[in-house]
Short mmCIF file of C-alpha atoms and ligand atoms in Angstrom, two decimals:
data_model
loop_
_atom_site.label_atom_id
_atom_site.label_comp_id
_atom_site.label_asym_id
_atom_site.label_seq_id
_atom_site.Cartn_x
_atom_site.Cartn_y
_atom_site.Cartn_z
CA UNK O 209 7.91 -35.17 -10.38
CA UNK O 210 10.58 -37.85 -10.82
CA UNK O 211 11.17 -41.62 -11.37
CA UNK O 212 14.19 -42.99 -10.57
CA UNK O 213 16.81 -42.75 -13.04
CA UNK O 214 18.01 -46.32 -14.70
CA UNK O 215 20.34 -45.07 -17.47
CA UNK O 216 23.61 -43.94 -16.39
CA UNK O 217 23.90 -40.40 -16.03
CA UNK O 218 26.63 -38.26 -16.39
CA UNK O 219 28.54 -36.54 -12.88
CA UNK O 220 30.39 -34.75 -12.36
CA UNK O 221 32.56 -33.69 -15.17
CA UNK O 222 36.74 -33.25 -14.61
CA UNK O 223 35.86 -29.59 -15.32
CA UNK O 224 33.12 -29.17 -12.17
CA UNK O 225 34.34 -27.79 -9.10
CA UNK O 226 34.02 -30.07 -6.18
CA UNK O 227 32.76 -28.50 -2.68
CA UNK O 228 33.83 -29.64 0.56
CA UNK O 229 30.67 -30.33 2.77
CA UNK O 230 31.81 -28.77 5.49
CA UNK O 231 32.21 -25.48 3.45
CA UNK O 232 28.29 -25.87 2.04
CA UNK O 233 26.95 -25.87 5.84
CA UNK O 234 28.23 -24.08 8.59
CA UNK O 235 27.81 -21.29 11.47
CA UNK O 236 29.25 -18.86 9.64
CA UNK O 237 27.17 -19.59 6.04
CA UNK O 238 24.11 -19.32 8.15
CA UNK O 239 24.72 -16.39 9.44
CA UNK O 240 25.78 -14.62 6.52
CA UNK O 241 23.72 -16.18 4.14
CA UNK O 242 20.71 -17.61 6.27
CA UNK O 243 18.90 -20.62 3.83
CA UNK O 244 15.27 -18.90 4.85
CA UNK O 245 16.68 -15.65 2.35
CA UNK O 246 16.81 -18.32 -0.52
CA UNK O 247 13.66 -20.10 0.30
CA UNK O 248 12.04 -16.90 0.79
CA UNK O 249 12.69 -15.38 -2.48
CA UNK O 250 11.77 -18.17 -4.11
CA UNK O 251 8.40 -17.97 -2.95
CA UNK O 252 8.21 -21.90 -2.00
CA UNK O 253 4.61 -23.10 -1.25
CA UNK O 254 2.36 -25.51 0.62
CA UNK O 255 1.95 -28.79 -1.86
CA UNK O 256 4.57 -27.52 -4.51
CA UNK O 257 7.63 -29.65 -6.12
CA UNK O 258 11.21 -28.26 -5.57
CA UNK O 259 14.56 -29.16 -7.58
CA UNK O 260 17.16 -28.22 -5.82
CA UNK O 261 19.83 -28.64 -8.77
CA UNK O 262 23.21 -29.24 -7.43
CA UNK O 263 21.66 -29.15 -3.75
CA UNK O 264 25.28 -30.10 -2.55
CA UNK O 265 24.91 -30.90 1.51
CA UNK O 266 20.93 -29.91 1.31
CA UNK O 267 21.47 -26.71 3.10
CA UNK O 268 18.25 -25.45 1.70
CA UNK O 269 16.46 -28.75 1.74
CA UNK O 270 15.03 -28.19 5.36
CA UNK O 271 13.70 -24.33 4.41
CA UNK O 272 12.06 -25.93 1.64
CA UNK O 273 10.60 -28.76 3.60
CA UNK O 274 8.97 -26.61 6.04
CA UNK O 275 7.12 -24.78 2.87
CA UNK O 276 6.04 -26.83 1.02
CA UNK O 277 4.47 -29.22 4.17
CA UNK O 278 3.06 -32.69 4.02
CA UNK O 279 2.05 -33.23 0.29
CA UNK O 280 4.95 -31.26 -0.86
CA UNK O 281 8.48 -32.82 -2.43
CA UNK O 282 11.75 -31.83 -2.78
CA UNK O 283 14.24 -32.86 -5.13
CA UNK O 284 17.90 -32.99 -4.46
CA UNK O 285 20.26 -33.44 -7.13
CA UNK O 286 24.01 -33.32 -7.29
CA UNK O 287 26.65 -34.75 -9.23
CA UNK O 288 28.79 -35.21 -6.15
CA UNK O 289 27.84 -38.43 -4.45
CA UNK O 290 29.62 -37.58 -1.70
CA UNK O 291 27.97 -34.52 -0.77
CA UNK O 292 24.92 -36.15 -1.90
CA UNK O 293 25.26 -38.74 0.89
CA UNK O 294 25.58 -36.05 3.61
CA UNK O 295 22.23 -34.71 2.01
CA UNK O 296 20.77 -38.17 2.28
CA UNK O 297 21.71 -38.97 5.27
CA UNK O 298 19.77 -35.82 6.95
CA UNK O 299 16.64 -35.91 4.69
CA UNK O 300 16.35 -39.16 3.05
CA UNK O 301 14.29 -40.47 5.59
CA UNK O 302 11.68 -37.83 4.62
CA UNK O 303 8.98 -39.36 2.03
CA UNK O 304 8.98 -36.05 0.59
CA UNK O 305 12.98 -36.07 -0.41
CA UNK O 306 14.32 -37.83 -3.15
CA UNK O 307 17.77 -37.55 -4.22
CA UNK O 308 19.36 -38.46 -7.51
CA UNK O 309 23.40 -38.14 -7.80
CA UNK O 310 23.53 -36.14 -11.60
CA UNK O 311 24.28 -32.78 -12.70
CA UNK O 312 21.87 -30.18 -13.60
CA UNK O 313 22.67 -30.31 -16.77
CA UNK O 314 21.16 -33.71 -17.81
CA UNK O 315 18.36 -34.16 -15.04
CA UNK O 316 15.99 -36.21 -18.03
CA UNK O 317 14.37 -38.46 -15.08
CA UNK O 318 12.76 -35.38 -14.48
CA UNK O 319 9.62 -35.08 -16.55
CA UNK O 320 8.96 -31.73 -18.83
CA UNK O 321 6.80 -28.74 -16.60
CA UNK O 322 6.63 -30.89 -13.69
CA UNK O 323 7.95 -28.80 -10.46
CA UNK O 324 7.08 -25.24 -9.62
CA UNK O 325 10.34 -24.04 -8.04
CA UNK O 326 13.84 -24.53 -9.27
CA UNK O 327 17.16 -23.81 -7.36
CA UNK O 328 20.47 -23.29 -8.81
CA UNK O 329 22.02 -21.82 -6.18
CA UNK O 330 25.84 -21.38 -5.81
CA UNK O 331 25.98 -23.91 -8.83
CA UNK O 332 26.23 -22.12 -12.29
CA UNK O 333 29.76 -21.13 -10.88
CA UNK O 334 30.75 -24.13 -10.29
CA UNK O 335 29.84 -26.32 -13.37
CA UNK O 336 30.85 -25.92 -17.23
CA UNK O 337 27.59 -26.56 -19.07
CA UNK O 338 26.11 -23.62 -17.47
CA UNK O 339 23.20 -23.48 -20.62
CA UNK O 340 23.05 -26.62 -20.14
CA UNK O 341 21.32 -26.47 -16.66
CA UNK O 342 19.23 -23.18 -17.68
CA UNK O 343 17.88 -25.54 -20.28
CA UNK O 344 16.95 -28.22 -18.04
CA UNK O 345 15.25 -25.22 -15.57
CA UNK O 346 13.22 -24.50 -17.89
CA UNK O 347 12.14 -27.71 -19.55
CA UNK O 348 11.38 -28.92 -16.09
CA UNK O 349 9.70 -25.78 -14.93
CA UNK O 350 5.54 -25.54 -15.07
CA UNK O 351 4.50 -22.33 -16.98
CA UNK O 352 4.44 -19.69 -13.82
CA UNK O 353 6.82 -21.62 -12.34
CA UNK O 354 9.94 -20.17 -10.56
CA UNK O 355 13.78 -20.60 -10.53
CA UNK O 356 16.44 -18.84 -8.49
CA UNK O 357 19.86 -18.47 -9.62
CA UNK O 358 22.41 -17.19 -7.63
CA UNK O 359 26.55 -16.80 -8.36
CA UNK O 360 29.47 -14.67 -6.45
CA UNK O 361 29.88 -11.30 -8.54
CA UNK O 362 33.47 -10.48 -7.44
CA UNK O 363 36.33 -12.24 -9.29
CA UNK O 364 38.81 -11.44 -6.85
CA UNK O 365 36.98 -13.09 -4.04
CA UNK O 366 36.84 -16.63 -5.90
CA UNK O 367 39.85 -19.35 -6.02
CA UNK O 368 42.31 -19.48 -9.08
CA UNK O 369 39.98 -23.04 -10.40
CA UNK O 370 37.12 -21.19 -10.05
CA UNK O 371 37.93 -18.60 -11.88
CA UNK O 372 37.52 -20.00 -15.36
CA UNK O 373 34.22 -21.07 -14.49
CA UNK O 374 32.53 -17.39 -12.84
CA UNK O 375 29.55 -16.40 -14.56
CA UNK O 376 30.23 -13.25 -16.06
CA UNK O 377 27.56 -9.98 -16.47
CA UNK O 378 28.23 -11.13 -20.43
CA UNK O 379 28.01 -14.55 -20.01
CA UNK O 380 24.56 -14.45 -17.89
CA UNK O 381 22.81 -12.09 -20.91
CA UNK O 382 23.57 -14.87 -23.25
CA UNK O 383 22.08 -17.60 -20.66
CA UNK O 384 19.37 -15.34 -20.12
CA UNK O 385 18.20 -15.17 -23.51
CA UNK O 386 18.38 -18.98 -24.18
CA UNK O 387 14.39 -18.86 -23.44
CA UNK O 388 12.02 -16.42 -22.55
CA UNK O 389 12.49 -15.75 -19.16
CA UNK O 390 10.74 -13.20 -17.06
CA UNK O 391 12.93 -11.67 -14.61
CA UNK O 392 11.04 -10.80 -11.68
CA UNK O 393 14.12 -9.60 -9.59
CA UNK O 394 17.97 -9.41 -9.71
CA UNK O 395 19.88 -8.44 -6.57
CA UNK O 396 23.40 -8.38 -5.25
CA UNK O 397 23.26 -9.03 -1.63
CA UNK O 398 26.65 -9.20 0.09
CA UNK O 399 28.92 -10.64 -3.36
CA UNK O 400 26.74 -12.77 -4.13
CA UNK O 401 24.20 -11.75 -7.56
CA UNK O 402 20.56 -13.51 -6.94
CA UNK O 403 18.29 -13.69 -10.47
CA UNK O 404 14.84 -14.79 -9.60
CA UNK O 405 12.89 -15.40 -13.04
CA UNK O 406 9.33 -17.26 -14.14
CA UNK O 407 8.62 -19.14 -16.90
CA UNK O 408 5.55 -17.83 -18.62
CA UNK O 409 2.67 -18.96 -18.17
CA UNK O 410 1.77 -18.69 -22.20
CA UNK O 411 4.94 -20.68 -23.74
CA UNK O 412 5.33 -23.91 -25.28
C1 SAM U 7 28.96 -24.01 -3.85
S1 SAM U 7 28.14 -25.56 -3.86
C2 SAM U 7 26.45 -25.07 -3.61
C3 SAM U 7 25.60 -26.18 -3.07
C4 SAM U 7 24.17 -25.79 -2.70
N1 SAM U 7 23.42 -25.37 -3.86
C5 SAM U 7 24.15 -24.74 -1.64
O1 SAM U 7 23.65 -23.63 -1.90
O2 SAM U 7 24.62 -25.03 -0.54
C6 SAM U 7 28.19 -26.05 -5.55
C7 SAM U 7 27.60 -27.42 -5.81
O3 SAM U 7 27.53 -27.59 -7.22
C8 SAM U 7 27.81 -28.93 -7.48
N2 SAM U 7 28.12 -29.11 -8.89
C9 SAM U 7 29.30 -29.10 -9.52
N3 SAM U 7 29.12 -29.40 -10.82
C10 SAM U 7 27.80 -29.58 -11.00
C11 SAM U 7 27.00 -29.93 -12.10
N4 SAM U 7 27.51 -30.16 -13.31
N5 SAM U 7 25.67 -30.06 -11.90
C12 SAM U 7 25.12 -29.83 -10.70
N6 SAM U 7 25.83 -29.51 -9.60
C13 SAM U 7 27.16 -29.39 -9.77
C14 SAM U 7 28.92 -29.30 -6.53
O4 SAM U 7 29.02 -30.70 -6.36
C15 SAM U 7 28.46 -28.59 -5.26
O5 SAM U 7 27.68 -29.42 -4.46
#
């Protein structure tokens, strides 16, 4: 799915909002937003490839493990080194984890259609070159493949920083039509708004 990256890749960008580790992974995030919910609706299977795309702490990482099984992998990739590390230090001693410090948005150590699930979960909201990382989802995606995007809805319940960067019912039609998604499903589950779409199977 990956090599390791050589070149020098950009992170994460003055603009990018930074997430405190503790807020990424905790009692009351699993309860209210349980990991398996994510992992579920992105259908993750036995022997596929995962990129997680800005995976932050790896709060999904361990959902996905336990789906995809022995010959799966899972990809964790965020521009914050310091989350990263947390991430590493729980998983990295999986064979099936890699993780690469870079932003979604310029992920080119991962090669065209070559992982069947993408997450960009909690992360569109939080980073600038939003297209940019629904370009890289799909480049990256196999034809049939899946990725789940999810985003808090509610202005009012997001910090002043934040703000500028919340992805608005506007702002995710123009993402949307960027390529030729499929959507399978859009919910709104508590304030948060969950897009689950496929890449065709008959595109270039
Ligand atoms: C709210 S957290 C969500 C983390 C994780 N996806 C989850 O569901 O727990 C947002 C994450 O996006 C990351 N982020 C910020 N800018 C980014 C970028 N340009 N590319 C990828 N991730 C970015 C942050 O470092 C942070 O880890």
């Amino acid at each position: 799915m990956a090599s390791t990256p050589t070149a020098s890749l950009p992170v994460l960008g003055s603009r990018d909002r930074r997430c405190r580790g503790w807020s990424l992974d905790n009692r009351l995030r699993r309860w209210w937003a349980p990991a398996r919910d994510e992992a579920d609706l992105l259908s993750v299977r036995a022997g596929q490839s995962v990129a997680d795309l800005g995976a932050g702490v790896g709060f999904l990482t361990r959902e996905f493990l336990e789906r995809v099984g022995p010959s799966g992998r899972v990809l964790l990739v965020d521009p914050d080194a310091r989350n990263l590390s947390v991430a590493r230090a729980r998983w990295g001693g999986d064979p099936r984890v890699q993780t690469v410090v870079a932003s979604a948005a310029a992920v080119p150590f991962i090669a065209d259609r070559s992982v069947d699930r993408v997450a960009l979960s909690l992360v569109l909201c939080c980073m600038v070159d939003k297209a940019g990382a629904m370009d890289e989802a799909w480049r990256i995606l196999r034809p049939d493949g899946l990725v789940l995007v999810s985003y808090p809805e509610r202005r009012r319940w997001t910090s002043v920083p934040t703000r500028s960067l919340r992805v608005t019912p506007e702002l995710w039609q123009r993402l949307l039509v960027r390529h030729s998604w499929e959507v399978i499903s859009t919910e709104r589950r508590r304030f948060i708004r969950r897009h689950l779409l496929r890449k065709p199977l008959n595109v270039e």
